[in-house]
PDB file of N, CA and C in Angstrom:
ATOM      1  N   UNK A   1       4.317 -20.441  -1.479  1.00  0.00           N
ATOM      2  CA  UNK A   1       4.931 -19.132  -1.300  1.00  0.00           C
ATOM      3  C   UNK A   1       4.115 -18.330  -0.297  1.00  0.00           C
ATOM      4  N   UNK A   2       4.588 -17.770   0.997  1.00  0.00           N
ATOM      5  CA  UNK A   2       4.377 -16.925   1.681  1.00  0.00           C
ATOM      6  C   UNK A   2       3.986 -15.366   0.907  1.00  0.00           C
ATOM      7  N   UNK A   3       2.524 -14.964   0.291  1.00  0.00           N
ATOM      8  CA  UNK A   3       2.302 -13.443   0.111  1.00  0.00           C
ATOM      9  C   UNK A   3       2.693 -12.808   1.009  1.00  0.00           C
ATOM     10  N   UNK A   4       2.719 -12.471   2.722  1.00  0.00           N
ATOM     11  CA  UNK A   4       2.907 -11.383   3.206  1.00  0.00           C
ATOM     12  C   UNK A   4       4.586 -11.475   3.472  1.00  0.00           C
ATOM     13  N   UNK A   5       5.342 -12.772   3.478  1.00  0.00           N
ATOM     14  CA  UNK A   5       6.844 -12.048   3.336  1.00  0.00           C
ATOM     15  C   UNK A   5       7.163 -12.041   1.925  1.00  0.00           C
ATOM     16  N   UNK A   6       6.980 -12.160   0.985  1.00  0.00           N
ATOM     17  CA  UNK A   6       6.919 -12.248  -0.363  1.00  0.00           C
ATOM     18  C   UNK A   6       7.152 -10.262  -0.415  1.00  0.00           C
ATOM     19  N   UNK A   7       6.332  -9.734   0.085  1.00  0.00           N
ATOM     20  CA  UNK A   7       5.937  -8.144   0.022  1.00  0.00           C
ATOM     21  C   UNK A   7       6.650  -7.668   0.754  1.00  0.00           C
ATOM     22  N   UNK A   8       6.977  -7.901   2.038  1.00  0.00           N
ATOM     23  CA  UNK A   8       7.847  -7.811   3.555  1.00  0.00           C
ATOM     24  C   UNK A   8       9.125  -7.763   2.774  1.00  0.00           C
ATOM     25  N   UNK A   9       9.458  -8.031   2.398  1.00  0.00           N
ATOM     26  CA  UNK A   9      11.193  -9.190   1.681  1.00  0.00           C
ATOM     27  C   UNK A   9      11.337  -7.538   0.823  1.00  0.00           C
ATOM     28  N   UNK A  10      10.442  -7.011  -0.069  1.00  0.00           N
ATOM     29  CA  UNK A  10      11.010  -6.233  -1.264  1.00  0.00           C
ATOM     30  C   UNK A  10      10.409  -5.185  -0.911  1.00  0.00           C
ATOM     31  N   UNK A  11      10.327  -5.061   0.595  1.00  0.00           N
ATOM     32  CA  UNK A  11       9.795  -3.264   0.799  1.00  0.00           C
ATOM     33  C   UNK A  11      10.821  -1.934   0.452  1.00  0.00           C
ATOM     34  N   UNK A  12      12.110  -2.368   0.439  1.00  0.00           N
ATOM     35  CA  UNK A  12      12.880  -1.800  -0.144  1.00  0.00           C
ATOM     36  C   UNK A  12      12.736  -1.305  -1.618  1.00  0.00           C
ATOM     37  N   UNK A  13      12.009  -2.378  -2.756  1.00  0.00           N
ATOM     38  CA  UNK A  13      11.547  -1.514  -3.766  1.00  0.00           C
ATOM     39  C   UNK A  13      10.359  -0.896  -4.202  1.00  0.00           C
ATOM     40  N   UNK A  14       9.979  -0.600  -2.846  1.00  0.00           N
ATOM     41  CA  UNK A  14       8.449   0.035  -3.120  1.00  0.00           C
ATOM     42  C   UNK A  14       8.610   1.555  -3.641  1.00  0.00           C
ATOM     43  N   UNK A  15       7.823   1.688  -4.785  1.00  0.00           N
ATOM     44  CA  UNK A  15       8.123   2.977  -5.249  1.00  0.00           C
ATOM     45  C   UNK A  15       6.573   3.955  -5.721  1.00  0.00           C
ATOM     46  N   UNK A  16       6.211   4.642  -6.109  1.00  0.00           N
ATOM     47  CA  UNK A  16       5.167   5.162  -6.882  1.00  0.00           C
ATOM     48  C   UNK A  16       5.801   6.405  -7.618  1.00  0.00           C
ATOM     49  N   UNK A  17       4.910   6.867  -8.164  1.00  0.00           N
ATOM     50  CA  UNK A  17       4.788   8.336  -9.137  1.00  0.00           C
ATOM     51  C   UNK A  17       4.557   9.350  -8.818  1.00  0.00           C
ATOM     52  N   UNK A  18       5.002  10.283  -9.626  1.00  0.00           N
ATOM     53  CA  UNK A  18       4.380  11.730  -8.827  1.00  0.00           C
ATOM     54  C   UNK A  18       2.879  11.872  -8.540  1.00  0.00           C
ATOM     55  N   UNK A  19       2.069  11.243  -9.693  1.00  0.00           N
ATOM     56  CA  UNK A  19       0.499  10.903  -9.588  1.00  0.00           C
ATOM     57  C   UNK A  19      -0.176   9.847  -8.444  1.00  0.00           C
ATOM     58  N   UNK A  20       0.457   9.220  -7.687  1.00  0.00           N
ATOM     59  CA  UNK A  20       0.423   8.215  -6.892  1.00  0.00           C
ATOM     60  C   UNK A  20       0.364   8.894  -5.634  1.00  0.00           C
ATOM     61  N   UNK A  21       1.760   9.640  -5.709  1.00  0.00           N
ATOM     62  CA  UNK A  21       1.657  10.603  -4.420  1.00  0.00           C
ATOM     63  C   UNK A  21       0.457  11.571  -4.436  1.00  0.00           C
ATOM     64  N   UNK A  22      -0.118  11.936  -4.902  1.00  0.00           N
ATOM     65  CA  UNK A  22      -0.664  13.417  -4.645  1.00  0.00           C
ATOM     66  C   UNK A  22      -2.034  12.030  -4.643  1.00  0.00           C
ATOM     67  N   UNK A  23      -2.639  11.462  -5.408  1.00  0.00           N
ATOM     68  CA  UNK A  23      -3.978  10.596  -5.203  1.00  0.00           C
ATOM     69  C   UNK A  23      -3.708  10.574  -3.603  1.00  0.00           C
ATOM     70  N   UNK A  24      -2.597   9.256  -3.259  1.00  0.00           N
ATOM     71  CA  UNK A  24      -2.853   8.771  -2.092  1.00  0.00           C
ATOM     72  C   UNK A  24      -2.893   9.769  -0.965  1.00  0.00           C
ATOM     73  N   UNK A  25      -2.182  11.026  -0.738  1.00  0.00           N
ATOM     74  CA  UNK A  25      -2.612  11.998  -0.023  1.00  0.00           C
ATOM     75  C   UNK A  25      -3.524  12.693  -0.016  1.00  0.00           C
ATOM     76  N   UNK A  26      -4.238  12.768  -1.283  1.00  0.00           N
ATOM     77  CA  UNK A  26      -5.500  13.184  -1.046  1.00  0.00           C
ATOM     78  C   UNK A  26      -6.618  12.359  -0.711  1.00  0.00           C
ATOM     79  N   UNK A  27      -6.508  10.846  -0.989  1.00  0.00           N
ATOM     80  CA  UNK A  27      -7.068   9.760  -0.776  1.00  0.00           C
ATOM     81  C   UNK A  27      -7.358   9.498   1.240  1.00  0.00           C
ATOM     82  N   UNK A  28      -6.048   9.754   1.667  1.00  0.00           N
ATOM     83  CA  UNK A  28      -5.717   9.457   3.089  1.00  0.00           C
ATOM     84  C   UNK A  28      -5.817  11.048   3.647  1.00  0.00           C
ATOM     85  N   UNK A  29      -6.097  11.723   2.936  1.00  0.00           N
ATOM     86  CA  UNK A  29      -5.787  13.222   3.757  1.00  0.00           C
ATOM     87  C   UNK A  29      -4.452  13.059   4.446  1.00  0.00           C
ATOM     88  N   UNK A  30      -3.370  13.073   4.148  1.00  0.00           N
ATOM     89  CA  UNK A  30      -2.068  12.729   4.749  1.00  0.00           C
ATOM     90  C   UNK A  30      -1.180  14.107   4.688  1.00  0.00           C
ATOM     91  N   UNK A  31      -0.614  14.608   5.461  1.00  0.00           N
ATOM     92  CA  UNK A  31       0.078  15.753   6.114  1.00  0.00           C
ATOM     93  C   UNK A  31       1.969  15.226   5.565  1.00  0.00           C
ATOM     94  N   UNK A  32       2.131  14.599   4.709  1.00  0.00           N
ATOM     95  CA  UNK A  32       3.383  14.358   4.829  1.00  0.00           C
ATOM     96  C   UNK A  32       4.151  14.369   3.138  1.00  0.00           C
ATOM     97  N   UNK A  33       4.834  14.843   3.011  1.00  0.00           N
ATOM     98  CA  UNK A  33       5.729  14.606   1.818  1.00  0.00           C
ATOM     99  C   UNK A  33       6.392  13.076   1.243  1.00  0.00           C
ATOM    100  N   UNK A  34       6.499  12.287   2.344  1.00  0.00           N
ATOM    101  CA  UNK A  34       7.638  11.003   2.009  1.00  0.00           C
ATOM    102  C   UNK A  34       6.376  10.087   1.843  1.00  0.00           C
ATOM    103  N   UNK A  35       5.249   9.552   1.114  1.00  0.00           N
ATOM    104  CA  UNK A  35       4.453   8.911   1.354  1.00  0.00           C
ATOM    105  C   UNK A  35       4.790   7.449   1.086  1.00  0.00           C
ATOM    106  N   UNK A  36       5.870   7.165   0.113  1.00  0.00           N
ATOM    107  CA  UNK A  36       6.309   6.120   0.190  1.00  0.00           C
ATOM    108  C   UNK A  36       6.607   5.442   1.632  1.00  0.00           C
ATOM    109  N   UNK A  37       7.631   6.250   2.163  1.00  0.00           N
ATOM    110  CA  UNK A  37       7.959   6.023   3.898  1.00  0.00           C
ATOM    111  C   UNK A  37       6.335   5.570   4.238  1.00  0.00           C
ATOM    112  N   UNK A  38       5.867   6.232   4.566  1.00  0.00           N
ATOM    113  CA  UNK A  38       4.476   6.397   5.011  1.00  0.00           C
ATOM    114  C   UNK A  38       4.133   4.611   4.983  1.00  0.00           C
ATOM    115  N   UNK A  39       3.526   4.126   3.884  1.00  0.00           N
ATOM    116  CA  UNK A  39       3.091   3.442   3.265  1.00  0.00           C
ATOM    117  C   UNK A  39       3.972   2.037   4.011  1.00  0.00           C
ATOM    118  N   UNK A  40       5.452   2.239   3.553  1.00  0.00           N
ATOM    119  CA  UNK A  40       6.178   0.986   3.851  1.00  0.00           C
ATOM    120  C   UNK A  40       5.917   0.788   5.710  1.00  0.00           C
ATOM    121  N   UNK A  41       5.550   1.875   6.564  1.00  0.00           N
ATOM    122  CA  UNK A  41       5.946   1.699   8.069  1.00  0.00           C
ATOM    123  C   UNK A  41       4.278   0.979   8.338  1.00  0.00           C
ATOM    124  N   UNK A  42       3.612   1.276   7.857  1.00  0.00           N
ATOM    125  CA  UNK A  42       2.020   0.876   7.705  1.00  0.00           C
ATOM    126  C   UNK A  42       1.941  -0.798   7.069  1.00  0.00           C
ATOM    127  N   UNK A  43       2.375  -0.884   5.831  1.00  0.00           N
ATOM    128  CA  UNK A  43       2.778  -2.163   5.524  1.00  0.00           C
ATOM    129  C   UNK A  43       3.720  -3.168   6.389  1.00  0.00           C
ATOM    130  N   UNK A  44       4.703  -2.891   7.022  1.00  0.00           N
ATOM    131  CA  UNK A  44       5.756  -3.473   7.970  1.00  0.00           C
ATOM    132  C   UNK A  44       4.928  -3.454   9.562  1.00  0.00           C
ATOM    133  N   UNK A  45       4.078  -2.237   9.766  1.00  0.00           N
ATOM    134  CA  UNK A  45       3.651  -2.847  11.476  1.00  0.00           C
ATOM    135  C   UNK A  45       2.277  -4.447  11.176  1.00  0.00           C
ATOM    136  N   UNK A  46       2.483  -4.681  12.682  1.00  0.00           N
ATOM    137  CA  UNK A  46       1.740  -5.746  13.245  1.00  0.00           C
ATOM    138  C   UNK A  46       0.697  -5.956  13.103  1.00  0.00           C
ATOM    139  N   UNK A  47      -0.232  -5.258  12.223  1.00  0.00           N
ATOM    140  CA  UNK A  47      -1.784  -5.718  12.565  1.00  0.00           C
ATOM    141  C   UNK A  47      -2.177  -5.007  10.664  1.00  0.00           C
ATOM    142  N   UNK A  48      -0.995  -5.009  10.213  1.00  0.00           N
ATOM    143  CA  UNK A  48      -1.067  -5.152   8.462  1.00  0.00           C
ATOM    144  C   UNK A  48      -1.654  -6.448   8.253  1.00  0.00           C
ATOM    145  N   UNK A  49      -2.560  -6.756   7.492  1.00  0.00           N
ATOM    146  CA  UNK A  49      -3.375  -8.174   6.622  1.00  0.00           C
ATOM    147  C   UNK A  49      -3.080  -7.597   5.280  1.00  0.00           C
ATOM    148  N   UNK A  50      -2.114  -8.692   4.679  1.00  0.00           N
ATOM    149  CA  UNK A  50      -1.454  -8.541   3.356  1.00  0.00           C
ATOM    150  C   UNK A  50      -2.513  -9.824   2.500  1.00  0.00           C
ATOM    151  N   UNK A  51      -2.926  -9.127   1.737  1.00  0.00           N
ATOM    152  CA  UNK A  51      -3.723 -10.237   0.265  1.00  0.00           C
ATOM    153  C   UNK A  51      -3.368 -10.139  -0.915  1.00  0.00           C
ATOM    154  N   UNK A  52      -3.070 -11.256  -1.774  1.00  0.00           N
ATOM    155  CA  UNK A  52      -3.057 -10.823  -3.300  1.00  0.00           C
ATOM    156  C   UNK A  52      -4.009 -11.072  -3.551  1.00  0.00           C
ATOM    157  N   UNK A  53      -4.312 -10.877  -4.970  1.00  0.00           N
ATOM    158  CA  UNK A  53      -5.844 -10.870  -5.928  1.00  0.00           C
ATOM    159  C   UNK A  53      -4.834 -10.361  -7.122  1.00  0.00           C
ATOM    160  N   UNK A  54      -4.548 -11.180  -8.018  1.00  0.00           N
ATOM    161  CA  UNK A  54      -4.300 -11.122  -9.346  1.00  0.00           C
ATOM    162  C   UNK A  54      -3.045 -11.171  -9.439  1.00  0.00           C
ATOM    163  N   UNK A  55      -2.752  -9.411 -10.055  1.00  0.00           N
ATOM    164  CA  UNK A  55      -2.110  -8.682 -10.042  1.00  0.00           C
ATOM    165  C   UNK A  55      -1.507  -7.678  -8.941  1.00  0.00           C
ATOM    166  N   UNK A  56      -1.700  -7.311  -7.890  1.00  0.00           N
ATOM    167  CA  UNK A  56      -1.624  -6.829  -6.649  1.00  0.00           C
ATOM    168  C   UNK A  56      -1.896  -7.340  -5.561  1.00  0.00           C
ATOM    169  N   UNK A  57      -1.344  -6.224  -4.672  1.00  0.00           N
ATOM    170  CA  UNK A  57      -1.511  -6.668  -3.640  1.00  0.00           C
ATOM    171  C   UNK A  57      -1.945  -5.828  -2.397  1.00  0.00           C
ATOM    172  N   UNK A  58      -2.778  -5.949  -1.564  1.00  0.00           N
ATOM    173  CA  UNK A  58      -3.915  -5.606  -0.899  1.00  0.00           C
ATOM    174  C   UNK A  58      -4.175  -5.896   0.629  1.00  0.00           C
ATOM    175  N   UNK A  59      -3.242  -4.352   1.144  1.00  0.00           N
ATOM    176  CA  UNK A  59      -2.855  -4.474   2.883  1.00  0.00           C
ATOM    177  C   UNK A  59      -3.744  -3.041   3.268  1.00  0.00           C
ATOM    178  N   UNK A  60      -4.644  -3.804   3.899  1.00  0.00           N
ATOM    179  CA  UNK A  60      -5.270  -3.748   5.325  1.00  0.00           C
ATOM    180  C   UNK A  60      -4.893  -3.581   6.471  1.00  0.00           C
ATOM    181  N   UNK A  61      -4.749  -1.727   6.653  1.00  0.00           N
ATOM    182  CA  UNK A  61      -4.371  -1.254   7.945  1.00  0.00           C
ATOM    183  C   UNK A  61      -4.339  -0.258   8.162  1.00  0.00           C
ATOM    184  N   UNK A  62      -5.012  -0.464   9.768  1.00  0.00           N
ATOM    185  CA  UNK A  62      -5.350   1.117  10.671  1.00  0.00           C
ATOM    186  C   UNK A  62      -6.658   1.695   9.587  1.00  0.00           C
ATOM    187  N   UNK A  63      -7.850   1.280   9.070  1.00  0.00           N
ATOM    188  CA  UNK A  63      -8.752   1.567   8.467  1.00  0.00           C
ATOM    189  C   UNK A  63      -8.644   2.472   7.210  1.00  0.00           C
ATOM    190  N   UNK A  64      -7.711   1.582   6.419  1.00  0.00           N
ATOM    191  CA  UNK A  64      -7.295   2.426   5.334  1.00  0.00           C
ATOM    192  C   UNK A  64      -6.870   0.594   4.122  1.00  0.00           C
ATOM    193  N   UNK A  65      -6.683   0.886   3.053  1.00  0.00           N
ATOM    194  CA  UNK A  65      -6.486  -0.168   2.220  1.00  0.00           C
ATOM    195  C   UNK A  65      -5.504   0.370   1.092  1.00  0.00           C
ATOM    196  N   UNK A  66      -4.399  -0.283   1.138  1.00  0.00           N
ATOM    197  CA  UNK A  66      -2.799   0.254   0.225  1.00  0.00           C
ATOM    198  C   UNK A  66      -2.892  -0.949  -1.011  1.00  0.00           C
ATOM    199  N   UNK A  67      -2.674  -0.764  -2.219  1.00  0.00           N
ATOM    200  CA  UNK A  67      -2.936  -1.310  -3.334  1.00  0.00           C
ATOM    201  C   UNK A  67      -1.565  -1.075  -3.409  1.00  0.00           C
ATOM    202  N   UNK A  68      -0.760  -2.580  -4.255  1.00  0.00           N
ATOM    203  CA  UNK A  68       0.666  -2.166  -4.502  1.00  0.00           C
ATOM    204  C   UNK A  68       0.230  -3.356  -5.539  1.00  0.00           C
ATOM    205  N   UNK A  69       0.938  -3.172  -7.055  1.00  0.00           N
ATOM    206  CA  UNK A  69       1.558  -4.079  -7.763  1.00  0.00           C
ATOM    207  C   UNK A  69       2.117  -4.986  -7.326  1.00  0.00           C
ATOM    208  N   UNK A  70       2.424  -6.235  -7.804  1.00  0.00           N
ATOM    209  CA  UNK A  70       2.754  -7.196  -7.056  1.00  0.00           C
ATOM    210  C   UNK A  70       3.983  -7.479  -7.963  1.00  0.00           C
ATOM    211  N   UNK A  71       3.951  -7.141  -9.110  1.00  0.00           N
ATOM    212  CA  UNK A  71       5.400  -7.383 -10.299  1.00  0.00           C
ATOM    213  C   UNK A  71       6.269  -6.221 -10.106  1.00  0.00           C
ATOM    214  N   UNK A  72       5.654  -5.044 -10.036  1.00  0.00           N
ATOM    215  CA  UNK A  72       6.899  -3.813 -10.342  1.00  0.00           C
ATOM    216  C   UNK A  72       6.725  -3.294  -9.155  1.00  0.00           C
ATOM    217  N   UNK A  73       6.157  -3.386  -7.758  1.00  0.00           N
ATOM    218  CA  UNK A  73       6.138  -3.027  -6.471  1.00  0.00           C
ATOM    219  C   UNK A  73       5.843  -1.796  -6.323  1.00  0.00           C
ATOM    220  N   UNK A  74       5.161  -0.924  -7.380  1.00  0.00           N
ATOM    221  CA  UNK A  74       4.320   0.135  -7.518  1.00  0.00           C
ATOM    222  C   UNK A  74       3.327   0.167  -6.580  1.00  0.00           C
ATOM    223  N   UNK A  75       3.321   1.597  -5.634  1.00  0.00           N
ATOM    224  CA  UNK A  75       1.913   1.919  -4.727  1.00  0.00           C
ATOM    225  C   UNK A  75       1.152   2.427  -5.523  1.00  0.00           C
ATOM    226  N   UNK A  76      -0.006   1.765  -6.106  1.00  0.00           N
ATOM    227  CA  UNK A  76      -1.154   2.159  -6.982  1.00  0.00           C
ATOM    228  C   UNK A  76      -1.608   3.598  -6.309  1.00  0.00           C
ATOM    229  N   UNK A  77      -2.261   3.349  -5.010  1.00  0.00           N
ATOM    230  CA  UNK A  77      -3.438   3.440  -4.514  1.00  0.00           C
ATOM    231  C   UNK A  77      -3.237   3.225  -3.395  1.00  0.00           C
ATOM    232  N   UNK A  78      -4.403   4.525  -2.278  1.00  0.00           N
ATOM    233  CA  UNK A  78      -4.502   4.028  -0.761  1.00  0.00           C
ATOM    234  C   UNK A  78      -5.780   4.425  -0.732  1.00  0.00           C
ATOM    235  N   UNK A  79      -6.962   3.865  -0.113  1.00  0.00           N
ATOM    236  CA  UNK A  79      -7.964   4.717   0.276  1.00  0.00           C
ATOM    237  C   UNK A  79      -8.716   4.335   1.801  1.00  0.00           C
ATOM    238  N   UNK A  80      -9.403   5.425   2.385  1.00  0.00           N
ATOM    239  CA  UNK A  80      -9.592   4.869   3.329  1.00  0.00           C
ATOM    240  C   UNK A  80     -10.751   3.650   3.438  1.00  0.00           C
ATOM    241  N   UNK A  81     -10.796   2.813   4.319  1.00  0.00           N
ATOM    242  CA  UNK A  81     -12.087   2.009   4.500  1.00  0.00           C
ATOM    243  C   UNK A  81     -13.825   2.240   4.965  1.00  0.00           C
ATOM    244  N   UNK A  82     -14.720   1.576   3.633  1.00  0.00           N
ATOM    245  CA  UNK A  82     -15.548   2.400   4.062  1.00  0.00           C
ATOM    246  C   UNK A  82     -16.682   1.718   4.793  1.00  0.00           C
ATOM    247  N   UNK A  83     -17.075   2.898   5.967  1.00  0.00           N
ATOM    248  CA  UNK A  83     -17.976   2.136   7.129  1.00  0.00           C
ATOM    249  C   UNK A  83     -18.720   0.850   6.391  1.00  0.00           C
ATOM    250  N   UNK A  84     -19.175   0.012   7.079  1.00  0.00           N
ATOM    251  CA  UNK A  84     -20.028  -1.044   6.454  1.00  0.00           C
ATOM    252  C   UNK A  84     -21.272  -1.095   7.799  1.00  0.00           C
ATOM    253  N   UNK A  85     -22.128  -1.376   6.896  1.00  0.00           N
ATOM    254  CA  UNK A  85     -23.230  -1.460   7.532  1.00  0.00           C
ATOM    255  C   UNK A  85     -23.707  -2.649   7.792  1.00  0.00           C
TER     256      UNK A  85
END
């Protein structure tokens, strides 16, 4: 099974919570109301690196890291990436 069209395929049911929204905007400092939108156009461009690990799933992009359920297609979580030394 392909993980990154596996995720690609059901971006249509990507959803989160009212608690999801307000974390991940405060998480990303994000200026926008639709964060779902947000999330799916970030997940769908070209230089997204999609991983599972367990239970989720774990895309890498534009220096930021989006946590989505991998069963109920819930956006956990976004935070940004942190410098490494």
């Amino acid at each position: 099974m392909d993980i990154d069209n596996e995720l690609l395929k059901n971006l249509d049911q990507l959803h989160t919570t009212e608690l999801g929204v307000m974390r991940i905007k405060r998480n990303l400092s994000l200026n926008t109301d639709d964060v779902v939108d947000w999330c799916k156009t970030k997940i769908n461009s070209a230089n997204a690196v999609i991983t599972k690990n367990g239970k989720n799933w774990y895309v890498n992009v534009d220096n930021c890291t989006i946590t989505v359920n991998s069963y109920s297609y819930t956006i956990i979580t976004a935070h940004k990436k942190k410098n490494e030394i």
